[in-house]
Amino acid sequence: MKYLRQVATIAVKDVRAELRTKEAINASLAFALMILLLFSYTFNPAQEMMREVSGGLLWIVFAFAGTLTLNRSFARELPNDCLDALIAAPIPGSALFLGKCFASFVLVLAVELVSLPVFGIFYNVHWTAQLPALFGVLLLGTWALTVIGTIFSALTVNIKLREVMLPMLTYPILMPALMAAMRLTTLLVTGQPIADDDMAWLKMLIGFDVIFTAVSLALVETVLVG
Amino acid sequence: MLASLFDASVWTALIAAAVAALASILFLRTRHFLYDSLALSATETGLVLIAGGIVAGAISGHAGAGLWWTWDARVTTALVGFLLYAPYLMLRRAIEEPTRRAASAAVVSIFAIFDLPVIALAVNWWLARRAAPVSVDAGWMILPLALLGAGFTWIRLRQEQRRRARDAERRTAQEI
């Protein structure tokens, strides 16, 4: 119980700080809408082929926009040496990590939920066809994005090139999760059921979340303290 | 011939990745810099081997299908593996402080080794919809490549240890 309260305290603090300054979420949202618009120039949005690539397009947007938010996750604590204070605080490193994870999760999810209807309108896609399942894939994919993003945000926070290093490190690791999310999203958005073959992708996405949450929790003390 | 060269390089690179991950775990446990040097030299060896393997795979694709890149599942997996490990070296260059550098690099290496099987599985599933993967045996080719890899790792390990000793002396000199 005490542990959960510590996690919640960090998460609420982060979300509150972000909602007051809006430094990451505004940039992230503007960026997401910008890419959605830019993609419409690469192919004719009215074509049927558009639906085939819709899942891929959406997750590229989410991954790019999410990185902007995740970059700030630990970098936000650098001024006034707040990060040192957080590490010295009487809470386990894993609680700090999970708190930051949940905060980023909420923020990235918010950006996604705003981009989804915009995507539906711009590209004429009936994304509401299988809403509960789509929401489930969104949650799983976003958790993969945030758990990897947060741990590497902590790893790169003291590096001069951190804005460059974070995507370099996270995208190759995220590739299986993104592939699974893209495939499942394409199916759900185009109104197809998830057949037996594609259940494997769902299992992989869940497995990815479980494995990398565990690895991150095991290594978080090393990442924070060095 | 080229296809089995590709196969042998990838297998040797996989061994190098496993050695690097093991050395990284040992470094985090013991904080002995020998393990950090071993992880670095094994990763460099693996990257060189896999780069050679991708080139061999592309050439063998060109010889077979007339295309340089046929989105063969195994060559594509090798490419993702290369992209997975390349930032390891970039991260090391970006961090000055030796302990911090070694610990951060070790974390990346451990994440990467857990990701490799998932990537192989995902790329296979994804590309299986276009073309069935072709299975080639590495055969005897793996032996010379494994020897080459071990030799290269050994040389880089020695270099790395000397560089570290030199850096330590330089620091002592500066303190005086």
GROMACS .gro file of C-alpha atoms in nm:
model
  402
    1MET     CA    1   0.000   0.000   0.000
    2LYS     CA    2   0.277   0.240   0.098
    3TYR     CA    3   0.458   0.157  -0.224
    4LEU     CA    4   0.148   0.228  -0.434
    5ARG     CA    5   0.104   0.561  -0.258
    6GLN     CA    6   0.464   0.653  -0.342
    7VAL     CA    7   0.408   0.560  -0.706
    8ALA     CA    8   0.087   0.764  -0.714
    9THR     CA    9   0.257   1.066  -0.554
   10ILE     CA   10   0.527   1.075  -0.823
   11ALA     CA   11   0.275   1.018  -1.103
   12VAL     CA   12   0.038   1.289  -0.981
   13LYS     CA   13   0.328   1.532  -0.933
   14ASP     CA   14   0.447   1.476  -1.288
   15VAL     CA   15   0.104   1.509  -1.447
   16ARG     CA   16   0.034   1.823  -1.244
   17ALA     CA   17   0.366   1.979  -1.341
   18GLU     CA   18   0.299   1.900  -1.704
   19LEU     CA   19  -0.058   2.035  -1.698
   20ARG     CA   20   0.067   2.360  -1.545
   21THR     CA   21   0.356   2.419  -1.786
   22LYS     CA   22   0.220   2.223  -2.085
   23GLU     CA   23   0.572   2.226  -2.226
   24ALA     CA   24   0.576   1.869  -2.359
   25ILE     CA   25   0.211   1.800  -2.431
   26ASN     CA   26   0.156   2.105  -2.651
   27ALA     CA   27   0.463   2.028  -2.859
   28SER     CA   28   0.369   1.661  -2.876
   29LEU     CA   29   0.014   1.735  -2.989
   30ALA     CA   30   0.114   1.991  -3.249
   31PHE     CA   31   0.377   1.751  -3.379
   32ALA     CA   32   0.128   1.462  -3.403
   33LEU     CA   33  -0.121   1.671  -3.600
   34MET     CA   34   0.159   1.800  -3.821
   35ILE     CA   35   0.276   1.450  -3.917
   36LEU     CA   36  -0.084   1.336  -3.975
   37LEU     CA   37  -0.121   1.624  -4.219
   38LEU     CA   38   0.217   1.569  -4.383
   39PHE     CA   39   0.137   1.205  -4.450
   40SER     CA   40  -0.164   1.307  -4.658
   41TYR     CA   41   0.075   1.448  -4.917
   42THR     CA   42   0.258   1.119  -4.966
   43PHE     CA   43  -0.047   0.934  -5.098
   44ASN     CA   44  -0.402   1.007  -5.194
   45PRO     CA   45  -0.605   0.988  -4.869
   46ALA     CA   46  -0.919   0.896  -5.060
   47GLN     CA   47  -0.773   0.572  -5.193
   48GLU     CA   48  -0.861   0.233  -5.055
   49MET     CA   49  -0.489   0.162  -5.004
   50MET     CA   50  -0.499   0.424  -4.729
   51ARG     CA   51  -0.676   0.180  -4.497
   52GLU     CA   52  -0.407  -0.082  -4.543
   53VAL     CA   53  -0.142   0.153  -4.407
   54SER     CA   54  -0.357   0.324  -4.144
   55GLY     CA   55  -0.224   0.125  -3.847
   56GLY     CA   56   0.136   0.185  -3.947
   57LEU     CA   57   0.074   0.555  -3.998
   58LEU     CA   58  -0.096   0.595  -3.662
   59TRP     CA   59   0.179   0.421  -3.467
   60ILE     CA   60   0.454   0.614  -3.642
   61VAL     CA   61   0.274   0.931  -3.533
   62PHE     CA   62   0.233   0.798  -3.177
   63ALA     CA   63   0.595   0.688  -3.152
   64PHE     CA   64   0.731   1.022  -3.279
   65ALA     CA   65   0.498   1.235  -3.071
   66GLY     CA   66   0.546   1.011  -2.767
   67THR     CA   67   0.923   1.056  -2.780
   68LEU     CA   68   0.878   1.431  -2.739
   69THR     CA   69   0.685   1.373  -2.415
   70LEU     CA   70   0.920   1.099  -2.292
   71ASN     CA   71   1.226   1.315  -2.352
   72ARG     CA   72   1.091   1.557  -2.092
   73SER     CA   73   1.009   1.284  -1.838
   74PHE     CA   74   1.345   1.299  -1.662
   75ALA     CA   75   1.489   1.610  -1.829
   76ARG     CA   76   1.218   1.806  -1.648
   77GLU     CA   77   1.395   1.730  -1.319
   78LEU     CA   78   1.734   1.867  -1.424
   79PRO     CA   79   1.688   2.237  -1.332
   80ASN     CA   80   1.753   2.308  -0.961
   81ASP     CA   81   1.897   1.954  -0.924
   82CYS     CA   82   1.550   1.810  -0.866
   83LEU     CA   83   1.665   1.473  -1.001
   84ASP     CA   84   1.926   1.436  -0.727
   85ALA     CA   85   1.661   1.519  -0.470
   86LEU     CA   86   1.423   1.260  -0.617
   87ILE     CA   87   1.692   0.992  -0.616
   88ALA     CA   88   1.784   1.080  -0.258
   89ALA     CA   89   1.418   1.074  -0.151
   90PRO     CA   90   1.320   0.787   0.082
   91ILE     CA   91   1.138   0.591  -0.191
   92PRO     CA   92   1.264   0.293  -0.392
   93GLY     CA   93   1.399   0.368  -0.738
   94SER     CA   94   1.134   0.142  -0.887
   95ALA     CA   95   0.857   0.354  -0.732
   96LEU     CA   96   1.010   0.665  -0.887
   97PHE     CA   97   1.034   0.489  -1.222
   98LEU     CA   98   0.680   0.350  -1.213
   99GLY     CA   99   0.539   0.687  -1.108
  100LYS     CA  100   0.709   0.858  -1.400
  101CYS     CA  101   0.595   0.575  -1.626
  102PHE     CA  102   0.229   0.619  -1.533
  103ALA     CA  103   0.252   0.997  -1.574
  104SER     CA  104   0.401   0.966  -1.924
  105PHE     CA  105   0.146   0.694  -2.003
  106VAL     CA  106  -0.142   0.929  -1.924
  107LEU     CA  107   0.012   1.215  -2.122
  108VAL     CA  108   0.098   1.006  -2.430
  109LEU     CA  109  -0.245   0.843  -2.420
  110ALA     CA  110  -0.410   1.186  -2.408
  111VAL     CA  111  -0.220   1.292  -2.721
  112GLU     CA  112  -0.322   0.968  -2.892
  113LEU     CA  113  -0.687   1.010  -2.803
  114VAL     CA  114  -0.687   1.357  -2.955
  115SER     CA  115  -0.507   1.243  -3.271
  116LEU     CA  116  -0.739   0.946  -3.331
  117PRO     CA  117  -1.055   1.141  -3.426
  118VAL     CA  118  -0.845   1.383  -3.633
  119PHE     CA  119  -0.699   1.084  -3.813
  120GLY     CA  120  -1.047   0.944  -3.871
  121ILE     CA  121  -1.169   1.272  -4.021
  122PHE     CA  122  -0.863   1.343  -4.238
  123TYR     CA  123  -0.837   0.995  -4.381
  124ASN     CA  124  -1.199   0.888  -4.387
  125VAL     CA  125  -1.140   0.586  -4.166
  126HIS     CA  126  -1.414   0.445  -3.944
  127TRP     CA  127  -1.191   0.396  -3.645
  128THR     CA  128  -1.488   0.353  -3.409
  129ALA     CA  129  -1.585   0.020  -3.567
  130GLN     CA  130  -1.428  -0.192  -3.291
  131LEU     CA  131  -1.367   0.069  -3.025
  132PRO     CA  132  -1.315  -0.144  -2.709
  133ALA     CA  133  -1.061  -0.372  -2.880
  134LEU     CA  134  -0.885  -0.072  -3.038
  135PHE     CA  135  -0.867   0.089  -2.697
  136GLY     CA  136  -0.709  -0.227  -2.555
  137VAL     CA  137  -0.441  -0.231  -2.826
  138LEU     CA  138  -0.383   0.139  -2.764
  139LEU     CA  139  -0.327   0.077  -2.393
  140LEU     CA  140  -0.088  -0.215  -2.451
  141GLY     CA  141   0.111  -0.037  -2.723
  142THR     CA  142   0.132   0.285  -2.528
  143TRP     CA  143   0.255   0.102  -2.220
  144ALA     CA  144   0.535  -0.054  -2.427
  145LEU     CA  145   0.621   0.291  -2.560
  146THR     CA  146   0.626   0.453  -2.217
  147VAL     CA  147   0.807   0.181  -2.024
  148ILE     CA  148   1.096   0.169  -2.274
  149GLY     CA  149   1.085   0.546  -2.323
  150THR     CA  150   1.095   0.620  -1.950
  151ILE     CA  151   1.385   0.389  -1.866
  152PHE     CA  152   1.594   0.523  -2.154
  153SER     CA  153   1.490   0.877  -2.070
  154ALA     CA  154   1.647   0.814  -1.729
  155LEU     CA  155   1.953   0.657  -1.890
  156THR     CA  156   2.018   0.947  -2.127
  157VAL     CA  157   1.918   1.233  -1.897
  158ASN     CA  158   2.275   1.341  -1.820
  159ILE     CA  159   2.403   1.314  -2.177
  160LYS     CA  160   2.454   1.622  -2.389
  161LEU     CA  161   2.300   1.458  -2.696
  162ARG     CA  162   1.996   1.317  -2.513
  163GLU     CA  163   1.735   1.446  -2.762
  164VAL     CA  164   1.916   1.250  -3.033
  165MET     CA  165   2.010   0.946  -2.828
  166LEU     CA  166   1.662   0.866  -2.693
  167PRO     CA  167   1.495   0.782  -3.027
  168MET     CA  168   1.813   0.607  -3.148
  169LEU     CA  169   1.797   0.375  -2.848
  170THR     CA  170   1.422   0.326  -2.813
  171TYR     CA  171   1.298   0.271  -3.170
  172PRO     CA  172   1.498  -0.046  -3.247
  173ILE     CA  173   1.401  -0.196  -2.911
  174LEU     CA  174   1.037  -0.098  -2.963
  175MET     CA  175   1.024  -0.241  -3.314
  176PRO     CA  176   0.845  -0.572  -3.227
  177ALA     CA  177   0.587  -0.393  -3.011
  178LEU     CA  178   0.526  -0.132  -3.280
  179MET     CA  179   0.489  -0.402  -3.546
  180ALA     CA  180   0.233  -0.586  -3.334
  181ALA     CA  181   0.042  -0.266  -3.257
  182MET     CA  182   0.047  -0.160  -3.623
  183ARG     CA  183  -0.086  -0.493  -3.745
  184LEU     CA  184  -0.362  -0.513  -3.483
  185THR     CA  185  -0.461  -0.149  -3.530
  186THR     CA  186  -0.488  -0.190  -3.907
  187LEU     CA  187  -0.718  -0.489  -3.857
  188LEU     CA  188  -0.937  -0.314  -3.601
  189VAL     CA  189  -0.962   0.015  -3.788
  190THR     CA  190  -1.058  -0.154  -4.113
  191GLY     CA  191  -1.329  -0.352  -3.937
  192GLN     CA  192  -1.169  -0.696  -3.971
  193PRO     CA  193  -1.180  -0.940  -3.681
  194ILE     CA  194  -0.856  -1.052  -3.517
  195ALA     CA  195  -0.818  -1.400  -3.662
  196ASP     CA  196  -0.623  -1.689  -3.509
  197ASP     CA  197  -0.306  -1.595  -3.698
  198ASP     CA  198  -0.312  -1.246  -3.561
  199MET     CA  199  -0.378  -1.351  -3.201
  200ALA     CA  200  -0.005  -1.424  -3.198
  201TRP     CA  201   0.060  -1.049  -3.239
  202LEU     CA  202  -0.161  -0.974  -2.942
  203LYS     CA  203   0.024  -1.231  -2.735
  204MET     CA  204   0.355  -1.083  -2.845
  205LEU     CA  205   0.245  -0.733  -2.749
  206ILE     CA  206   0.141  -0.852  -2.403
  207GLY     CA  207   0.462  -1.053  -2.371
  208PHE     CA  208   0.670  -0.750  -2.473
  209ASP     CA  209   0.501  -0.539  -2.205
  210VAL     CA  210   0.557  -0.800  -1.936
  211ILE     CA  211   0.921  -0.878  -2.026
  212PHE     CA  212   1.036  -0.520  -2.058
  213THR     CA  213   0.849  -0.395  -1.753
  214ALA     CA  214   1.030  -0.667  -1.556
  215VAL     CA  215   1.371  -0.591  -1.710
  216SER     CA  216   1.324  -0.218  -1.651
  217LEU     CA  217   1.228  -0.271  -1.288
  218ALA     CA  218   1.531  -0.498  -1.239
  219LEU     CA  219   1.772  -0.243  -1.385
  220VAL     CA  220   1.620   0.083  -1.269
  221GLU     CA  221   1.848   0.127  -0.966
  222THR     CA  222   2.154   0.086  -1.190
  223VAL     CA  223   2.015   0.338  -1.437
  224LEU     CA  224   1.937   0.598  -1.172
  225VAL     CA  225   2.245   0.564  -0.953
  226GLY     CA  226   2.502   0.442  -1.210
  227MET     CA  227   2.816  -2.025  -5.051
  228LEU     CA  228   2.723  -1.660  -4.986
  229ALA     CA  229   2.403  -1.761  -4.814
  230SER     CA  230   2.592  -1.985  -4.577
  231LEU     CA  231   2.849  -1.707  -4.523
  232PHE     CA  232   2.557  -1.488  -4.417
  233ASP     CA  233   2.429  -1.760  -4.188
  234ALA     CA  234   2.766  -1.819  -4.027
  235SER     CA  235   2.823  -1.445  -3.968
  236VAL     CA  236   2.484  -1.408  -3.805
  237TRP     CA  237   2.539  -1.708  -3.578
  238THR     CA  238   2.881  -1.579  -3.474
  239ALA     CA  239   2.736  -1.233  -3.414
  240LEU     CA  240   2.468  -1.394  -3.195
  241ILE     CA  241   2.738  -1.563  -2.988
  242ALA     CA  242   2.913  -1.225  -2.959
  243ALA     CA  243   2.585  -1.067  -2.843
  244ALA     CA  244   2.543  -1.337  -2.579
  245VAL     CA  245   2.902  -1.287  -2.460
  246ALA     CA  246   2.846  -0.909  -2.444
  247ALA     CA  247   2.526  -0.951  -2.241
  248LEU     CA  248   2.694  -1.194  -2.002
  249ALA     CA  249   2.993  -0.962  -1.961
  250SER     CA  250   2.753  -0.671  -1.900
  251ILE     CA  251   2.572  -0.860  -1.625
  252LEU     CA  252   2.905  -0.958  -1.471
  253PHE     CA  253   3.017  -0.596  -1.483
  254LEU     CA  254   2.705  -0.476  -1.303
  255ARG     CA  255   2.760  -0.745  -1.037
  256THR     CA  256   3.136  -0.710  -0.984
  257ARG     CA  257   3.210  -0.358  -1.117
  258HIS     CA  258   3.529  -0.499  -1.267
  259PHE     CA  259   3.626  -0.304  -1.578
  260LEU     CA  260   3.766  -0.609  -1.753
  261TYR     CA  261   3.406  -0.720  -1.812
  262ASP     CA  262   3.318  -0.380  -1.953
  263SER     CA  263   3.606  -0.404  -2.199
  264LEU     CA  264   3.495  -0.755  -2.293
  265ALA     CA  265   3.137  -0.640  -2.352
  266LEU     CA  266   3.262  -0.355  -2.571
  267SER     CA  267   3.496  -0.569  -2.780
  268ALA     CA  268   3.237  -0.847  -2.823
  269THR     CA  269   2.976  -0.593  -2.935
  270GLU     CA  270   3.217  -0.438  -3.185
  271THR     CA  271   3.302  -0.783  -3.320
  272GLY     CA  272   2.934  -0.869  -3.351
  273LEU     CA  273   2.858  -0.545  -3.534
  274VAL     CA  274   3.142  -0.598  -3.783
  275LEU     CA  275   3.031  -0.958  -3.844
  276ILE     CA  276   2.668  -0.867  -3.888
  277ALA     CA  277   2.754  -0.581  -4.125
  278GLY     CA  278   2.954  -0.829  -4.333
  279GLY     CA  279   2.668  -1.076  -4.308
  280ILE     CA  280   2.412  -0.822  -4.434
  281VAL     CA  281   2.636  -0.743  -4.732
  282ALA     CA  282   2.676  -1.117  -4.803
  283GLY     CA  283   2.300  -1.163  -4.768
  284ALA     CA  284   2.228  -0.875  -5.006
  285ILE     CA  285   2.474  -1.009  -5.265
  286SER     CA  286   2.329  -1.360  -5.240
  287GLY     CA  287   1.982  -1.208  -5.286
  288HIS     CA  288   2.107  -1.027  -5.594
  289ALA     CA  289   2.255  -1.348  -5.728
  290GLY     CA  290   1.929  -1.535  -5.668
  291ALA     CA  291   1.642  -1.296  -5.734
  292GLY     CA  292   1.822  -1.012  -5.913
  293LEU     CA  293   1.728  -0.769  -5.637
  294TRP     CA  294   1.967  -0.629  -5.379
  295TRP     CA  295   1.705  -0.629  -5.108
  296THR     CA  296   1.434  -0.896  -5.123
  297TRP     CA  297   1.302  -0.841  -4.767
  298ASP     CA  298   1.424  -1.185  -4.676
  299ALA     CA  299   1.320  -1.240  -4.315
  300ARG     CA  300   1.667  -1.337  -4.196
  301VAL     CA  301   1.859  -1.057  -4.363
  302THR     CA  302   1.601  -0.807  -4.240
  303THR     CA  303   1.629  -0.944  -3.886
  304ALA     CA  304   2.007  -0.902  -3.912
  305LEU     CA  305   1.959  -0.540  -4.015
  306VAL     CA  306   1.731  -0.470  -3.718
  307GLY     CA  307   1.989  -0.638  -3.495
  308PHE     CA  308   2.255  -0.407  -3.636
  309LEU     CA  309   2.037  -0.102  -3.566
  310LEU     CA  310   1.974  -0.236  -3.217
  311TYR     CA  311   2.345  -0.256  -3.128
  312ALA     CA  312   2.483   0.045  -3.318
  313PRO     CA  313   2.351   0.297  -3.059
  314TYR     CA  314   2.547   0.104  -2.795
  315LEU     CA  315   2.869   0.244  -2.940
  316MET     CA  316   2.717   0.590  -2.986
  317LEU     CA  317   2.604   0.596  -2.625
  318ARG     CA  318   2.955   0.504  -2.506
  319ARG     CA  319   3.101   0.795  -2.699
  320ALA     CA  320   2.851   1.035  -2.545
  321ILE     CA  321   2.938   0.958  -2.181
  322GLU     CA  322   3.270   1.076  -2.037
  323GLU     CA  323   3.275   0.929  -1.689
  324PRO     CA  324   3.404   0.563  -1.705
  325THR     CA  325   3.179   0.401  -1.442
  326ARG     CA  326   2.868   0.579  -1.565
  327ARG     CA  327   2.957   0.488  -1.924
  328ALA     CA  328   3.012   0.121  -1.843
  329ALA     CA  329   2.690   0.090  -1.638
  330SER     CA  330   2.475   0.265  -1.900
  331ALA     CA  331   2.623   0.057  -2.181
  332ALA     CA  332   2.564  -0.262  -1.980
  333VAL     CA  333   2.196  -0.170  -1.938
  334VAL     CA  334   2.160  -0.120  -2.315
  335SER     CA  335   2.328  -0.454  -2.382
  336ILE     CA  336   2.095  -0.639  -2.144
  337PHE     CA  337   1.787  -0.478  -2.300
  338ALA     CA  338   1.914  -0.568  -2.646
  339ILE     CA  339   1.968  -0.937  -2.568
  340PHE     CA  340   1.611  -0.967  -2.437
  341ASP     CA  341   1.485  -0.796  -2.749
  342LEU     CA  342   1.671  -1.009  -3.005
  343PRO     CA  343   1.443  -1.319  -2.991
  344VAL     CA  344   1.128  -1.102  -2.997
  345ILE     CA  345   1.258  -0.911  -3.300
  346ALA     CA  346   1.347  -1.233  -3.483
  347LEU     CA  347   0.997  -1.368  -3.416
  348ALA     CA  348   0.820  -1.045  -3.515
  349VAL     CA  349   1.014  -0.991  -3.838
  350ASN     CA  350   0.956  -1.353  -3.935
  351TRP     CA  351   0.582  -1.328  -3.881
  352TRP     CA  352   0.562  -0.998  -4.062
  353LEU     CA  353   0.755  -1.107  -4.371
  354ALA     CA  354   0.615  -1.460  -4.381
  355ARG     CA  355   0.307  -1.305  -4.541
  356ARG     CA  356   0.514  -1.208  -4.845
  357ALA     CA  357   0.769  -1.486  -4.889
  358ALA     CA  358   0.844  -1.807  -4.709
  359PRO     CA  359   1.179  -1.790  -4.531
  360VAL     CA  360   1.452  -1.999  -4.690
  361SER     CA  361   1.654  -2.213  -4.457
  362VAL     CA  362   2.026  -2.241  -4.517
  363ASP     CA  363   2.275  -2.431  -4.308
  364ALA     CA  364   2.578  -2.244  -4.189
  365GLY     CA  365   2.775  -2.569  -4.210
  366TRP     CA  366   3.152  -2.562  -4.165
  367MET     CA  367   3.165  -2.189  -4.238
  368ILE     CA  368   3.084  -2.107  -3.878
  369LEU     CA  369   3.419  -2.241  -3.757
  370PRO     CA  370   3.652  -1.994  -3.936
  371LEU     CA  371   3.418  -1.706  -3.862
  372ALA     CA  372   3.395  -1.795  -3.494
  373LEU     CA  373   3.777  -1.809  -3.481
  374LEU     CA  374   3.795  -1.474  -3.660
  375GLY     CA  375   3.547  -1.326  -3.416
  376ALA     CA  376   3.729  -1.462  -3.113
  377GLY     CA  377   4.061  -1.328  -3.245
  378PHE     CA  378   3.919  -0.984  -3.317
  379THR     CA  379   3.754  -0.970  -2.974
  380TRP     CA  380   4.083  -1.066  -2.809
  381ILE     CA  381   4.278  -0.794  -2.993
  382ARG     CA  382   4.017  -0.528  -2.914
  383LEU     CA  383   4.008  -0.642  -2.551
  384ARG     CA  384   4.386  -0.599  -2.518
  385GLN     CA  385   4.368  -0.256  -2.683
  386GLU     CA  386   4.085  -0.151  -2.457
  387GLN     CA  387   4.268  -0.265  -2.142
  388ARG     CA  388   4.583  -0.074  -2.246
  389ARG     CA  389   4.382   0.238  -2.322
  390ARG     CA  390   4.217   0.215  -1.982
  391ALA     CA  391   4.553   0.175  -1.806
  392ARG     CA  392   4.687   0.475  -1.998
  393ASP     CA  393   4.384   0.685  -1.901
  394ALA     CA  394   4.430   0.589  -1.537
  395GLU     CA  395   4.797   0.696  -1.549
  396ARG     CA  396   4.702   1.022  -1.714
  397ARG     CA  397   4.449   1.093  -1.441
  398THR     CA  398   4.707   1.018  -1.172
  399ALA     CA  399   4.955   1.248  -1.345
  400GLN     CA  400   4.699   1.526  -1.357
  401GLU     CA  401   4.624   1.487  -0.990
  402ILE     CA  402   4.994   1.527  -0.909
   0.00000   0.00000   0.00000
